[in-house]
């Protein structure tokens, strides 16, 4: 069974750094892309970017380029989303999801809630 | 970046009736279009990909159609579990989501 298990909720202050994770199991991690999707409170889904764990080829949405960093550690089948300086506007639920060939997402993590507040 | 526009934003329908949600792309995406359903407190799940192919386990009452720039998701004979938010997504040029359509009980 394909599973993506995300790290737990985070509460941070503006300016702090953060790295959240998405651990994959039940399939060959290096053969599928992992994407990240933001959902701000009461809002829709926003595609942030996507990474291919085998070679770390990464693409970012123009809206998120320079704001976040995607990475992956294939030795532990885990993808990461990180910020170097959080803002209150980063408060949201973040999903990771699996994609075959950069196409639709066929499996999703449960989401990680990030709250940024002073 | 390809923009996706969904309409209506909210659709009120009675159980047992049908519903159609539309999605328009700012440029052709061929048939590289997926539909997702999201219920409160849950992750989205894929319903349709390649514009009209139902994902594994998705009931036949969900039907996707369209190509190029105009797409629709039709749900026939709405069940209580179908009331949710629906998103379209293009994956021709990386990925973009529509802003969502809330399907609510009338």
PDB file of C-alpha atoms in Angstrom:
ATOM      1  CA  UNK A   1       0.000   0.000   0.000  1.00  0.00           C
ATOM      2  CA  UNK A   2       1.311   3.416  -0.997  1.00  0.00           C
ATOM      3  CA  UNK A   3       1.612   5.713   2.019  1.00  0.00           C
ATOM      4  CA  UNK A   4       2.861   9.251   2.476  1.00  0.00           C
ATOM      5  CA  UNK A   5       3.174  10.164   6.141  1.00  0.00           C
ATOM      6  CA  UNK A   6       3.858  13.782   6.967  1.00  0.00           C
ATOM      7  CA  UNK A   7       5.425  15.278  10.072  1.00  0.00           C
ATOM      8  CA  UNK A   8       3.287  16.788  12.792  1.00  0.00           C
ATOM      9  CA  UNK A   9       1.883  20.288  13.263  1.00  0.00           C
ATOM     10  CA  UNK A  10       4.267  23.171  13.840  1.00  0.00           C
ATOM     11  CA  UNK A  11       3.901  26.505  15.608  1.00  0.00           C
ATOM     12  CA  UNK A  12       6.621  29.004  14.776  1.00  0.00           C
ATOM     13  CA  UNK A  13       7.372  32.695  15.098  1.00  0.00           C
ATOM     14  CA  UNK A  14       7.958  35.000  12.128  1.00  0.00           C
ATOM     15  CA  UNK A  15      11.525  34.841  10.918  1.00  0.00           C
ATOM     16  CA  UNK A  16      12.170  31.319  12.172  1.00  0.00           C
ATOM     17  CA  UNK A  17      13.180  28.480   9.894  1.00  0.00           C
ATOM     18  CA  UNK A  18      11.273  25.249   9.419  1.00  0.00           C
ATOM     19  CA  UNK A  19      11.622  21.945   7.594  1.00  0.00           C
ATOM     20  CA  UNK A  20       8.654  19.578   7.319  1.00  0.00           C
ATOM     21  CA  UNK A  21       8.827  16.047   6.023  1.00  0.00           C
ATOM     22  CA  UNK A  22       6.929  13.493   3.974  1.00  0.00           C
ATOM     23  CA  UNK A  23       7.963   9.852   4.383  1.00  0.00           C
ATOM     24  CA  UNK A  24       7.034   7.489   1.579  1.00  0.00           C
ATOM     25  CA  UNK A  25       6.461   3.746   1.733  1.00  0.00           C
ATOM     26  CA  UNK A  26       4.882   0.992  -0.322  1.00  0.00           C
ATOM     27  CA  UNK A  27       6.512   1.922  -3.647  1.00  0.00           C
ATOM     28  CA  UNK A  28       9.857   2.746  -5.218  1.00  0.00           C
ATOM     29  CA  UNK A  29      10.534   6.253  -3.935  1.00  0.00           C
ATOM     30  CA  UNK A  30      12.973   7.167  -6.679  1.00  0.00           C
ATOM     31  CA  UNK A  31      10.544   6.401  -9.514  1.00  0.00           C
ATOM     32  CA  UNK A  32       7.864   9.011  -8.739  1.00  0.00           C
ATOM     33  CA  UNK A  33       7.796  12.763  -8.304  1.00  0.00           C
ATOM     34  CA  UNK A  34       6.747  14.255  -4.968  1.00  0.00           C
ATOM     35  CA  UNK A  35       4.843  17.511  -5.103  1.00  0.00           C
ATOM     36  CA  UNK A  36       3.839  19.987  -2.414  1.00  0.00           C
ATOM     37  CA  UNK A  37       0.512  21.786  -2.211  1.00  0.00           C
ATOM     38  CA  UNK A  38      -0.464  24.669   0.057  1.00  0.00           C
ATOM     39  CA  UNK A  39      -3.946  25.245   1.406  1.00  0.00           C
ATOM     40  CA  UNK A  40      -4.386  28.458   3.338  1.00  0.00           C
ATOM     41  CA  UNK A  41      -7.228  28.586   5.889  1.00  0.00           C
ATOM     42  CA  UNK A  42     -10.560  28.349   4.120  1.00  0.00           C
ATOM     43  CA  UNK A  43      -8.922  28.573   0.702  1.00  0.00           C
ATOM     44  CA  UNK A  44      -8.178  26.365  -2.286  1.00  0.00           C
ATOM     45  CA  UNK A  45      -5.228  24.250  -3.345  1.00  0.00           C
ATOM     46  CA  UNK A  46      -2.041  25.899  -4.606  1.00  0.00           C
ATOM     47  CA  UNK A  47       0.691  23.928  -6.362  1.00  0.00           C
ATOM     48  CA  UNK A  48       4.045  24.899  -4.870  1.00  0.00           C
ATOM     49  CA  UNK A  49       6.530  22.702  -6.672  1.00  0.00           C
ATOM     50  CA  UNK A  50       7.712  19.193  -7.329  1.00  0.00           C
ATOM     51  CA  UNK A  51      10.866  17.127  -6.926  1.00  0.00           C
ATOM     52  CA  UNK A  52      12.135  13.905  -8.487  1.00  0.00           C
ATOM     53  CA  UNK A  53      13.958  12.135  -5.666  1.00  0.00           C
ATOM     54  CA  UNK A  54      16.220  10.072  -7.882  1.00  0.00           C
ATOM     55  CA  UNK A  55      18.216  13.066  -9.113  1.00  0.00           C
ATOM     56  CA  UNK A  56      16.607  15.919  -7.107  1.00  0.00           C
ATOM     57  CA  UNK A  57      15.363  17.586 -10.280  1.00  0.00           C
ATOM     58  CA  UNK A  58      13.069  20.305  -8.918  1.00  0.00           C
ATOM     59  CA  UNK A  59      10.494  22.675 -10.368  1.00  0.00           C
ATOM     60  CA  UNK A  60       8.830  25.538  -8.506  1.00  0.00           C
ATOM     61  CA  UNK A  61       5.674  27.486  -9.133  1.00  0.00           C
ATOM     62  CA  UNK A  62       6.601  31.117  -9.900  1.00  0.00           C
ATOM     63  CA  UNK A  63       4.580  32.085  -6.819  1.00  0.00           C
ATOM     64  CA  UNK A  64       6.851  30.047  -4.550  1.00  0.00           C
ATOM     65  CA  UNK A  65      10.239  30.261  -6.288  1.00  0.00           C
ATOM     66  CA  UNK A  66      12.762  31.674  -3.814  1.00  0.00           C
ATOM     67  CA  UNK A  67      10.313  31.381  -0.923  1.00  0.00           C
ATOM     68  CA  UNK A  68      10.706  27.690  -0.140  1.00  0.00           C
ATOM     69  CA  UNK A  69      13.136  24.869  -0.857  1.00  0.00           C
ATOM     70  CA  UNK A  70      12.252  21.315  -1.789  1.00  0.00           C
ATOM     71  CA  UNK A  71      14.641  18.464  -1.130  1.00  0.00           C
ATOM     72  CA  UNK A  72      14.641  14.693  -0.809  1.00  0.00           C
ATOM     73  CA  UNK A  73      16.731  12.008   0.877  1.00  0.00           C
ATOM     74  CA  UNK A  74      16.384   8.812  -1.103  1.00  0.00           C
ATOM     75  CA  UNK A  75      18.248   6.793   1.519  1.00  0.00           C
ATOM     76  CA  UNK A  76      15.278   7.207   3.866  1.00  0.00           C
ATOM     77  CA  UNK A  77      12.529   7.743   1.249  1.00  0.00           C
ATOM     78  CA  UNK A  78      11.668  11.164   2.609  1.00  0.00           C
ATOM     79  CA  UNK A  79      10.888  14.471   0.930  1.00  0.00           C
ATOM     80  CA  UNK A  80      11.159  17.856   2.611  1.00  0.00           C
ATOM     81  CA  UNK A  81       9.742  21.351   2.350  1.00  0.00           C
ATOM     82  CA  UNK A  82      11.639  24.099   4.106  1.00  0.00           C
ATOM     83  CA  UNK A  83      11.549  27.787   4.829  1.00  0.00           C
ATOM     84  CA  UNK A  84      14.466  29.958   5.957  1.00  0.00           C
ATOM     85  CA  UNK A  85      12.394  32.855   7.260  1.00  0.00           C
ATOM     86  CA  UNK A  86       8.727  32.207   7.968  1.00  0.00           C
ATOM     87  CA  UNK A  87       6.033  34.850   7.630  1.00  0.00           C
ATOM     88  CA  UNK A  88       2.562  34.974   9.108  1.00  0.00           C
ATOM     89  CA  UNK A  89       1.240  34.481   5.568  1.00  0.00           C
ATOM     90  CA  UNK A  90       2.884  31.015   5.513  1.00  0.00           C
ATOM     91  CA  UNK A  91       0.228  29.818   7.950  1.00  0.00           C
ATOM     92  CA  UNK A  92      -1.457  26.993   6.077  1.00  0.00           C
ATOM     93  CA  UNK A  93      -1.956  23.276   5.683  1.00  0.00           C
ATOM     94  CA  UNK A  94       0.734  21.725   3.498  1.00  0.00           C
ATOM     95  CA  UNK A  95       0.234  18.465   1.619  1.00  0.00           C
ATOM     96  CA  UNK A  96       2.765  16.276  -0.105  1.00  0.00           C
ATOM     97  CA  UNK A  97       1.538  14.067  -2.920  1.00  0.00           C
ATOM     98  CA  UNK A  98       2.924  11.501  -5.366  1.00  0.00           C
ATOM     99  CA  UNK A  99       2.921  11.984  -9.102  1.00  0.00           C
ATOM    100  CA  UNK A 100       3.846   9.634 -11.908  1.00  0.00           C
ATOM    101  CA  UNK A 101       5.875  11.509 -14.532  1.00  0.00           C
ATOM    102  CA  UNK A 102       4.821  14.879 -13.158  1.00  0.00           C
ATOM    103  CA  UNK A 103       1.184  14.194 -13.956  1.00  0.00           C
ATOM    104  CA  UNK A 104      -1.790  14.077 -11.578  1.00  0.00           C
ATOM    105  CA  UNK A 105      -1.357  13.261  -7.896  1.00  0.00           C
ATOM    106  CA  UNK A 106      -2.485   9.717  -7.140  1.00  0.00           C
ATOM    107  CA  UNK A 107      -1.617   9.542  -3.437  1.00  0.00           C
ATOM    108  CA  UNK A 108      -1.550  12.247  -0.797  1.00  0.00           C
ATOM    109  CA  UNK A 109      -0.110  12.735   2.667  1.00  0.00           C
ATOM    110  CA  UNK A 110      -2.396  13.674   5.526  1.00  0.00           C
ATOM    111  CA  UNK A 111      -1.177  17.276   5.602  1.00  0.00           C
ATOM    112  CA  UNK A 112       0.999  19.272   8.000  1.00  0.00           C
ATOM    113  CA  UNK A 113      -0.469  22.356   9.645  1.00  0.00           C
ATOM    114  CA  UNK A 114       2.010  25.192   9.972  1.00  0.00           C
ATOM    115  CA  UNK A 115       1.061  28.151  12.154  1.00  0.00           C
ATOM    116  CA  UNK A 116       3.240  31.242  12.143  1.00  0.00           C
ATOM    117  CA  UNK A 117       2.374  33.761  14.826  1.00  0.00           C
ATOM    118  CA  UNK A 118       4.195  36.177  17.064  1.00  0.00           C
TER     119      UNK A 118
ATOM    120  CA  UNK B   1       1.894  29.751 -16.208  1.00  0.00           C
ATOM    121  CA  UNK B   2      -1.399  28.191 -17.264  1.00  0.00           C
ATOM    122  CA  UNK B   3      -4.347  29.569 -15.306  1.00  0.00           C
ATOM    123  CA  UNK B   4      -7.373  27.425 -14.506  1.00  0.00           C
ATOM    124  CA  UNK B   5     -10.778  28.968 -13.899  1.00  0.00           C
ATOM    125  CA  UNK B   6     -13.603  26.971 -12.368  1.00  0.00           C
ATOM    126  CA  UNK B   7     -17.261  27.870 -12.274  1.00  0.00           C
ATOM    127  CA  UNK B   8     -19.487  28.153 -10.480  1.00  0.00           C
ATOM    128  CA  UNK B   9     -17.736  28.827  -7.184  1.00  0.00           C
ATOM    129  CA  UNK B  10     -20.670  27.275  -5.318  1.00  0.00           C
ATOM    130  CA  UNK B  11     -23.327  24.903  -6.598  1.00  0.00           C
ATOM    131  CA  UNK B  12     -26.439  24.035  -4.567  1.00  0.00           C
ATOM    132  CA  UNK B  13     -28.089  20.775  -5.596  1.00  0.00           C
ATOM    133  CA  UNK B  14     -30.569  18.373  -4.022  1.00  0.00           C
ATOM    134  CA  UNK B  15     -29.550  14.754  -3.364  1.00  0.00           C
ATOM    135  CA  UNK B  16     -30.509  12.516  -6.264  1.00  0.00           C
ATOM    136  CA  UNK B  17     -30.116  15.283  -8.821  1.00  0.00           C
ATOM    137  CA  UNK B  18     -27.157  15.782 -11.161  1.00  0.00           C
ATOM    138  CA  UNK B  19     -24.476  18.481 -11.114  1.00  0.00           C
ATOM    139  CA  UNK B  20     -21.966  19.819 -13.599  1.00  0.00           C
ATOM    140  CA  UNK B  21     -18.812  21.761 -12.727  1.00  0.00           C
ATOM    141  CA  UNK B  22     -16.852  23.565 -15.413  1.00  0.00           C
ATOM    142  CA  UNK B  23     -13.158  24.338 -15.758  1.00  0.00           C
ATOM    143  CA  UNK B  24     -11.450  26.536 -18.327  1.00  0.00           C
ATOM    144  CA  UNK B  25      -7.729  26.693 -19.088  1.00  0.00           C
ATOM    145  CA  UNK B  26      -6.020  29.904 -20.217  1.00  0.00           C
ATOM    146  CA  UNK B  27      -4.384  27.929 -23.035  1.00  0.00           C
ATOM    147  CA  UNK B  28      -4.699  24.443 -24.420  1.00  0.00           C
ATOM    148  CA  UNK B  29      -3.749  21.637 -22.039  1.00  0.00           C
ATOM    149  CA  UNK B  30      -4.818  18.929 -24.506  1.00  0.00           C
ATOM    150  CA  UNK B  31      -6.346  16.274 -22.240  1.00  0.00           C
ATOM    151  CA  UNK B  32      -3.876  16.790 -19.381  1.00  0.00           C
ATOM    152  CA  UNK B  33      -6.597  17.537 -16.861  1.00  0.00           C
ATOM    153  CA  UNK B  34      -7.496  15.907 -13.538  1.00  0.00           C
ATOM    154  CA  UNK B  35     -10.361  16.391 -11.116  1.00  0.00           C
ATOM    155  CA  UNK B  36     -10.074  16.035  -7.335  1.00  0.00           C
ATOM    156  CA  UNK B  37     -12.569  15.852  -4.512  1.00  0.00           C
ATOM    157  CA  UNK B  38     -11.784  17.235  -1.068  1.00  0.00           C
ATOM    158  CA  UNK B  39     -13.922  16.754   2.020  1.00  0.00           C
ATOM    159  CA  UNK B  40     -13.469  18.806   5.215  1.00  0.00           C
ATOM    160  CA  UNK B  41     -10.421  17.733   7.192  1.00  0.00           C
ATOM    161  CA  UNK B  42      -9.213  15.375   4.487  1.00  0.00           C
ATOM    162  CA  UNK B  43      -6.604  15.359   1.786  1.00  0.00           C
ATOM    163  CA  UNK B  44      -7.868  15.620  -1.783  1.00  0.00           C
ATOM    164  CA  UNK B  45      -8.345  12.454  -3.799  1.00  0.00           C
ATOM    165  CA  UNK B  46      -8.172  12.083  -7.550  1.00  0.00           C
ATOM    166  CA  UNK B  47     -11.442  11.281  -9.318  1.00  0.00           C
ATOM    167  CA  UNK B  48     -10.607  11.734 -12.997  1.00  0.00           C
ATOM    168  CA  UNK B  49      -7.369  12.008 -14.975  1.00  0.00           C
ATOM    169  CA  UNK B  50      -6.635  12.456 -18.667  1.00  0.00           C
ATOM    170  CA  UNK B  51      -9.838  14.521 -18.710  1.00  0.00           C
ATOM    171  CA  UNK B  52     -12.176  11.519 -18.782  1.00  0.00           C
ATOM    172  CA  UNK B  53     -10.566   8.450 -17.167  1.00  0.00           C
ATOM    173  CA  UNK B  54     -11.955   7.500 -13.773  1.00  0.00           C
ATOM    174  CA  UNK B  55      -9.365   6.708 -11.132  1.00  0.00           C
ATOM    175  CA  UNK B  56      -9.399   3.344  -9.406  1.00  0.00           C
ATOM    176  CA  UNK B  57     -12.460   2.852  -7.235  1.00  0.00           C
ATOM    177  CA  UNK B  58     -14.329   5.947  -8.443  1.00  0.00           C
ATOM    178  CA  UNK B  59     -18.037   5.292  -9.096  1.00  0.00           C
ATOM    179  CA  UNK B  60     -19.417   5.513 -12.613  1.00  0.00           C
ATOM    180  CA  UNK B  61     -21.666   8.440 -11.621  1.00  0.00           C
ATOM    181  CA  UNK B  62     -18.563  10.651 -11.924  1.00  0.00           C
ATOM    182  CA  UNK B  63     -17.872  11.583 -15.544  1.00  0.00           C
ATOM    183  CA  UNK B  64     -15.221  13.887 -16.942  1.00  0.00           C
ATOM    184  CA  UNK B  65     -15.289  15.377 -20.409  1.00  0.00           C
ATOM    185  CA  UNK B  66     -13.676  18.038 -22.551  1.00  0.00           C
ATOM    186  CA  UNK B  67     -10.342  18.810 -24.150  1.00  0.00           C
ATOM    187  CA  UNK B  68      -8.012  21.704 -25.024  1.00  0.00           C
ATOM    188  CA  UNK B  69      -9.367  24.532 -22.866  1.00  0.00           C
ATOM    189  CA  UNK B  70     -12.890  23.520 -21.825  1.00  0.00           C
ATOM    190  CA  UNK B  71     -13.633  20.740 -19.366  1.00  0.00           C
ATOM    191  CA  UNK B  72     -16.448  19.569 -17.170  1.00  0.00           C
ATOM    192  CA  UNK B  73     -17.102  17.162 -14.342  1.00  0.00           C
ATOM    193  CA  UNK B  74     -20.597  15.745 -14.199  1.00  0.00           C
ATOM    194  CA  UNK B  75     -21.931  13.875 -11.201  1.00  0.00           C
ATOM    195  CA  UNK B  76     -25.198  12.078 -11.782  1.00  0.00           C
ATOM    196  CA  UNK B  77     -27.639  11.183  -9.015  1.00  0.00           C
ATOM    197  CA  UNK B  78     -25.806  12.924  -6.173  1.00  0.00           C
ATOM    198  CA  UNK B  79     -25.241  10.907  -3.009  1.00  0.00           C
ATOM    199  CA  UNK B  80     -24.745  12.462   0.425  1.00  0.00           C
ATOM    200  CA  UNK B  81     -21.037  11.647   0.326  1.00  0.00           C
ATOM    201  CA  UNK B  82     -20.572  13.644  -2.905  1.00  0.00           C
ATOM    202  CA  UNK B  83     -21.097  17.019  -1.258  1.00  0.00           C
ATOM    203  CA  UNK B  84     -17.575  18.374  -1.083  1.00  0.00           C
ATOM    204  CA  UNK B  85     -15.199  20.779  -2.823  1.00  0.00           C
ATOM    205  CA  UNK B  86     -13.982  19.875  -6.309  1.00  0.00           C
ATOM    206  CA  UNK B  87     -10.812  21.074  -8.024  1.00  0.00           C
ATOM    207  CA  UNK B  88      -9.564  20.776 -11.557  1.00  0.00           C
ATOM    208  CA  UNK B  89      -5.824  20.598 -12.227  1.00  0.00           C
ATOM    209  CA  UNK B  90      -3.837  20.895 -15.435  1.00  0.00           C
ATOM    210  CA  UNK B  91      -0.577  18.988 -15.772  1.00  0.00           C
ATOM    211  CA  UNK B  92       0.488  19.903 -19.308  1.00  0.00           C
ATOM    212  CA  UNK B  93       2.895  22.579 -18.088  1.00  0.00           C
ATOM    213  CA  UNK B  94       3.856  21.332 -14.647  1.00  0.00           C
ATOM    214  CA  UNK B  95       0.694  21.816 -12.582  1.00  0.00           C
ATOM    215  CA  UNK B  96      -1.951  24.385 -11.690  1.00  0.00           C
ATOM    216  CA  UNK B  97      -5.185  24.011  -9.765  1.00  0.00           C
ATOM    217  CA  UNK B  98      -8.481  25.759 -10.309  1.00  0.00           C
ATOM    218  CA  UNK B  99      -9.826  27.725  -7.377  1.00  0.00           C
ATOM    219  CA  UNK B 100     -12.392  25.068  -6.459  1.00  0.00           C
ATOM    220  CA  UNK B 101     -16.160  24.572  -6.582  1.00  0.00           C
ATOM    221  CA  UNK B 102     -18.102  23.875  -3.431  1.00  0.00           C
ATOM    222  CA  UNK B 103     -20.952  21.455  -4.048  1.00  0.00           C
ATOM    223  CA  UNK B 104     -23.475  21.928  -1.275  1.00  0.00           C
ATOM    224  CA  UNK B 105     -26.803  20.421  -0.363  1.00  0.00           C
ATOM    225  CA  UNK B 106     -29.809  22.449  -1.462  1.00  0.00           C
TER     226      UNK B 106
END
